[in-house]
mmCIF file of C-alpha atoms and ligand atoms in Angstrom:
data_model
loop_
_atom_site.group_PDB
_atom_site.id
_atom_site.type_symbol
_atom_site.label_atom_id
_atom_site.label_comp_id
_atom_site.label_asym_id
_atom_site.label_seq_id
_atom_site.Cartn_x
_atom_site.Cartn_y
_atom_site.Cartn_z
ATOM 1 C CA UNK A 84 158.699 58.619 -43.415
ATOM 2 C CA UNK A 85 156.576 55.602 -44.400
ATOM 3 C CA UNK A 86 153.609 53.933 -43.457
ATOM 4 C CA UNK A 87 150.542 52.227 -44.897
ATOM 5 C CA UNK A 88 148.241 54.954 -45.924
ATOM 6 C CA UNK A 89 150.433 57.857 -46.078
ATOM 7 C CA UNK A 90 147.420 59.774 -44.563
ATOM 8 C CA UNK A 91 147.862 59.328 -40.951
ATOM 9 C CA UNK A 92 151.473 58.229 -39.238
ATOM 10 C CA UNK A 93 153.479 59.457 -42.148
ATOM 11 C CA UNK A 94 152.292 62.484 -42.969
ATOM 12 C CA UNK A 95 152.104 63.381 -38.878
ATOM 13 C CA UNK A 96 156.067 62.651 -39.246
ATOM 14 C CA UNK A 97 156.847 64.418 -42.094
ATOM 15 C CA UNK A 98 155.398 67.943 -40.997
ATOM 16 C CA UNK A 99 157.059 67.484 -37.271
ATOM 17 C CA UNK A 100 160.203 66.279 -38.766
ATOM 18 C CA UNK A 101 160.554 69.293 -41.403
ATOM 19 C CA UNK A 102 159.909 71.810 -38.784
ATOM 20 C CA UNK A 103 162.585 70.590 -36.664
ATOM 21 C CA UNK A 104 165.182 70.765 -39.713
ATOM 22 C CA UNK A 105 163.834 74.098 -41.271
ATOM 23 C CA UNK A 106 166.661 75.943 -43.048
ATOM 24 C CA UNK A 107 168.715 73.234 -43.151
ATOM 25 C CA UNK A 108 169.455 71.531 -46.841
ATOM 26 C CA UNK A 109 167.592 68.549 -45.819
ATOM 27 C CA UNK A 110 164.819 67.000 -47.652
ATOM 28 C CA UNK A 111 161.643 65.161 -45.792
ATOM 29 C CA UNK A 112 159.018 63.497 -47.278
ATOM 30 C CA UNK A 113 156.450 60.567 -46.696
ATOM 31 C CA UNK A 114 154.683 58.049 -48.655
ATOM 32 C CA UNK A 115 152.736 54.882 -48.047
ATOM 33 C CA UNK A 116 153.352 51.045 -48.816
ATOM 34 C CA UNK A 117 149.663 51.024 -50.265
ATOM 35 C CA UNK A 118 148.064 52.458 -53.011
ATOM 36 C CA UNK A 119 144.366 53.630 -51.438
ATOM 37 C CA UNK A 120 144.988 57.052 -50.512
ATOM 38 C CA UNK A 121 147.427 58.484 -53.616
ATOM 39 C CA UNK A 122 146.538 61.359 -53.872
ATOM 40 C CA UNK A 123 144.715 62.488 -50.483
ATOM 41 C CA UNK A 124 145.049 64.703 -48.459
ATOM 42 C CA UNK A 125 146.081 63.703 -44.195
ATOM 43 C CA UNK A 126 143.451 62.088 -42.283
ATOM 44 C CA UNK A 127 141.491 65.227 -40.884
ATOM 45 C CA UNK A 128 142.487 64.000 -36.999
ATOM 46 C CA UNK A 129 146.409 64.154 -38.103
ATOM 47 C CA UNK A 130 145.625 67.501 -39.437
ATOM 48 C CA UNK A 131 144.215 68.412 -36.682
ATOM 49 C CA UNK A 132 146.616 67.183 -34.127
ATOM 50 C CA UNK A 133 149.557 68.800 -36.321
ATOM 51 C CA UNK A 134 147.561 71.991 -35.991
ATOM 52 C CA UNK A 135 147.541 71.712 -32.236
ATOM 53 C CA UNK A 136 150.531 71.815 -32.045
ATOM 54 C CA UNK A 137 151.307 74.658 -34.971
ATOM 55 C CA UNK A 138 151.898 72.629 -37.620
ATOM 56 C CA UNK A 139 150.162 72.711 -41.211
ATOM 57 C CA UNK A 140 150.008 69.373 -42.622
ATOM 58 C CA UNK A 141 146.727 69.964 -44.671
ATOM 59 C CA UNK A 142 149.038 70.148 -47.909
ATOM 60 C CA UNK A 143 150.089 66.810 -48.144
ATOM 61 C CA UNK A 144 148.962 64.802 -50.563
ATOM 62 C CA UNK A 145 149.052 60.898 -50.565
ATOM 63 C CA UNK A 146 151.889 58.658 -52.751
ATOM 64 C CA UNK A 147 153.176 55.525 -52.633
ATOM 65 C CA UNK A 148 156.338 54.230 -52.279
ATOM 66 C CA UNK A 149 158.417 53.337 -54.909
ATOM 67 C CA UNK A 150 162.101 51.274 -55.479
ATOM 68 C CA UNK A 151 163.536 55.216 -56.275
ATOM 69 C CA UNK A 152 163.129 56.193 -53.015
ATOM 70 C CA UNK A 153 166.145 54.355 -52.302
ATOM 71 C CA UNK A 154 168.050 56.627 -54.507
ATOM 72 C CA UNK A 155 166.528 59.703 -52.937
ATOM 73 C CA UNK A 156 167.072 59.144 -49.832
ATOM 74 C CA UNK A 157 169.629 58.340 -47.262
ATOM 75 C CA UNK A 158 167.015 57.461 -44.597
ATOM 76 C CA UNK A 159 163.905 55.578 -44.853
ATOM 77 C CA UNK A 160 162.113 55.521 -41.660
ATOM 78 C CA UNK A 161 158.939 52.987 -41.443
ATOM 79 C CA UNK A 162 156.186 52.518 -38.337
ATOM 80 C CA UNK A 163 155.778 49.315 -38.203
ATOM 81 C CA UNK A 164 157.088 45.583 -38.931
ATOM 82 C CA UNK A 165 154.801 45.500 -41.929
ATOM 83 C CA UNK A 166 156.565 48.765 -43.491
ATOM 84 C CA UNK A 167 158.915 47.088 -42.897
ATOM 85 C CA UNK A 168 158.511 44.307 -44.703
ATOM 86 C CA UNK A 169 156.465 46.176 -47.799
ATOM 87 C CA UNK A 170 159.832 48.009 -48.152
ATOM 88 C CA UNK A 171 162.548 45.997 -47.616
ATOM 89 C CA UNK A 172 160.741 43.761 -50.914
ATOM 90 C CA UNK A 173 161.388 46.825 -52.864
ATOM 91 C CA UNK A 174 164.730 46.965 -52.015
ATOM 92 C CA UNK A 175 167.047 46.385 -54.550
ATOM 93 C CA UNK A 176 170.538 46.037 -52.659
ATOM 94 C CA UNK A 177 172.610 45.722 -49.306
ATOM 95 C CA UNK A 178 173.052 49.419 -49.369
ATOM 96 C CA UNK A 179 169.526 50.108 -50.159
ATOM 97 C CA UNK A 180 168.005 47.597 -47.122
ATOM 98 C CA UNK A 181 170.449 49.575 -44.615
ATOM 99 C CA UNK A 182 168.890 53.063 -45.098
ATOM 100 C CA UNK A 183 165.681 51.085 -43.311
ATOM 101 C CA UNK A 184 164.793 51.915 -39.827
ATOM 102 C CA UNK A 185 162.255 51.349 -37.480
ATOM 103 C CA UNK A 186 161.728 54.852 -36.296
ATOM 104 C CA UNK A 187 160.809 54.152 -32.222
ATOM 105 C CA UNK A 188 164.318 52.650 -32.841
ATOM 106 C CA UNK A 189 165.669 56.428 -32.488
ATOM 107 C CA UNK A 190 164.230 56.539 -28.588
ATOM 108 C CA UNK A 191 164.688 52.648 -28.123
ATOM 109 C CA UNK A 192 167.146 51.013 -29.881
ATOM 110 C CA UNK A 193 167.118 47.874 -31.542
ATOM 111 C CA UNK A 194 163.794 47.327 -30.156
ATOM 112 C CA UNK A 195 161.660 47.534 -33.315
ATOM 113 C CA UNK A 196 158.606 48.466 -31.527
ATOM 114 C CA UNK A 197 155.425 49.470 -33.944
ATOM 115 C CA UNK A 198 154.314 53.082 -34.119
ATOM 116 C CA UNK A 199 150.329 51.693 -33.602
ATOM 117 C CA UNK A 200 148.129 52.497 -36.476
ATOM 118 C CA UNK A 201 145.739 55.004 -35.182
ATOM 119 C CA UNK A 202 143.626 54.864 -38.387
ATOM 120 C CA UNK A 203 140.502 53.152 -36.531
ATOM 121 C CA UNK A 204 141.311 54.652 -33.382
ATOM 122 C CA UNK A 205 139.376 58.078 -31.384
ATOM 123 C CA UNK A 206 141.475 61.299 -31.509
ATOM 124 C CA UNK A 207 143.600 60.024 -27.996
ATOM 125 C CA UNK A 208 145.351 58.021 -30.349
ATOM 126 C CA UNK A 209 146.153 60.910 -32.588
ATOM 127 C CA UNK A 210 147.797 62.811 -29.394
ATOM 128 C CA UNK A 211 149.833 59.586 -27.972
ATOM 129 C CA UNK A 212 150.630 59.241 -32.028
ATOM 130 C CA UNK A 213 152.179 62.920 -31.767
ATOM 131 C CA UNK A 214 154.034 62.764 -28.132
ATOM 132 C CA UNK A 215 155.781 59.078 -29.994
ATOM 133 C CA UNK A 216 156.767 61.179 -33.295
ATOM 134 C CA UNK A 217 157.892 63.994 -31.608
ATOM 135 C CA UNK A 218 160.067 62.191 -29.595
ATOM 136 C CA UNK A 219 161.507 60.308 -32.384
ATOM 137 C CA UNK A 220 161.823 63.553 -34.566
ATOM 138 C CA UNK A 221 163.342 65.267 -31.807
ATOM 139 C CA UNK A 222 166.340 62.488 -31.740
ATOM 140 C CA UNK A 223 166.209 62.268 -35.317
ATOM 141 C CA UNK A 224 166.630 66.143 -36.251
ATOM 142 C CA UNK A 225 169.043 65.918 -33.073
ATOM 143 C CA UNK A 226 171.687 63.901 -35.399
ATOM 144 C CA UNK A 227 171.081 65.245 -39.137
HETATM 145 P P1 4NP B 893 148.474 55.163 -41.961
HETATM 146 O O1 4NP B 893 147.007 54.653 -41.522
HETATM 147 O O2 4NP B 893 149.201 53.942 -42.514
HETATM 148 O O3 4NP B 893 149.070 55.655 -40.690
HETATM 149 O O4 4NP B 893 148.250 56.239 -42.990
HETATM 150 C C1 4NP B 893 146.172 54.011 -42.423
HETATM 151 C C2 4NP B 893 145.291 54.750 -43.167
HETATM 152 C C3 4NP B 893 144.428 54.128 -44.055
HETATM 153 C C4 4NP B 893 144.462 52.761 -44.188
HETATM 154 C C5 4NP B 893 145.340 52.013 -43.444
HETATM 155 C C6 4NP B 893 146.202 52.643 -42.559
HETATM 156 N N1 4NP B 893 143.559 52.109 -45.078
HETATM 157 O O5 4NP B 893 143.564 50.868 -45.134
HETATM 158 O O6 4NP B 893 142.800 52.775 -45.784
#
């Protein structure tokens, strides 16, 4: 899961997506395209809408992306087009540009709509933020 910060979209995805594989041999993770949070912990409003809804999130801790995440992972699922285009630069092959996808894609394909940043928005953006992820996660988990 990858966005700009790693503190707010990411993160959010990460903790919904690993609960919805638990016990399964599947690793999740998140990072960011930027370097200003490395380190951090979520924004305190993901936190808090994670623990709304039973999650614990508050462990996370900020990184940034980097070109061996391609060899990590099988799926690399950015929020919007400018993830998109912070990762593909990393990308070092066909192979490694395929495991890229827009992750509203899961609930509407092919449309590459943007998971809004919420990061200078009021908490009502943290809950739509959670219904979106959720529903991607949901499709995601659905297929793994
Ligand atoms: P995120 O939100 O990409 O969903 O983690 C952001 C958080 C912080 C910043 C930008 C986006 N920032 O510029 O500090």
């Amino acid at each position: 899961m990858v966005c700009l910060g790693n503190i707010c979209r990411s993160p959010l995805a990460e903790g919904i997506l690993r609960s919805k594989v638990e016990g399964k041999p599947i690793l999740v993770d998140s990072a960011g395209t930027g370097n200003y949070h490395v380190g951090d912990p979520p924004d305190r409003r993901s936190i808090e809408i994670a623990k709304k809804y039973g999650l614990d999130i508050s462990n996370l801790r900020g990184r940034q992306f980097t070109a061996t995440d391609f060899d990590t992972f099988d799926l690399i699922y950015i929020m919007d087009e400018s993830n998109y285009t912070n990762v593909l630069r990393l990308a070092r092959t066909e192979e490694d540009k395929a495991k890229v996808r827009f992750i509203l894609d899961e609930v509407y394909p092919g449309q590459k709509f943007n998971v809004p940043d919420p990061y200078h928005s009021e908490m009502h953006a943290f809950e739509s933020l959670f219904r979106m992820l959720d529903e991607a996660c949901n499709l995601i988990a659905s297929k793994l």
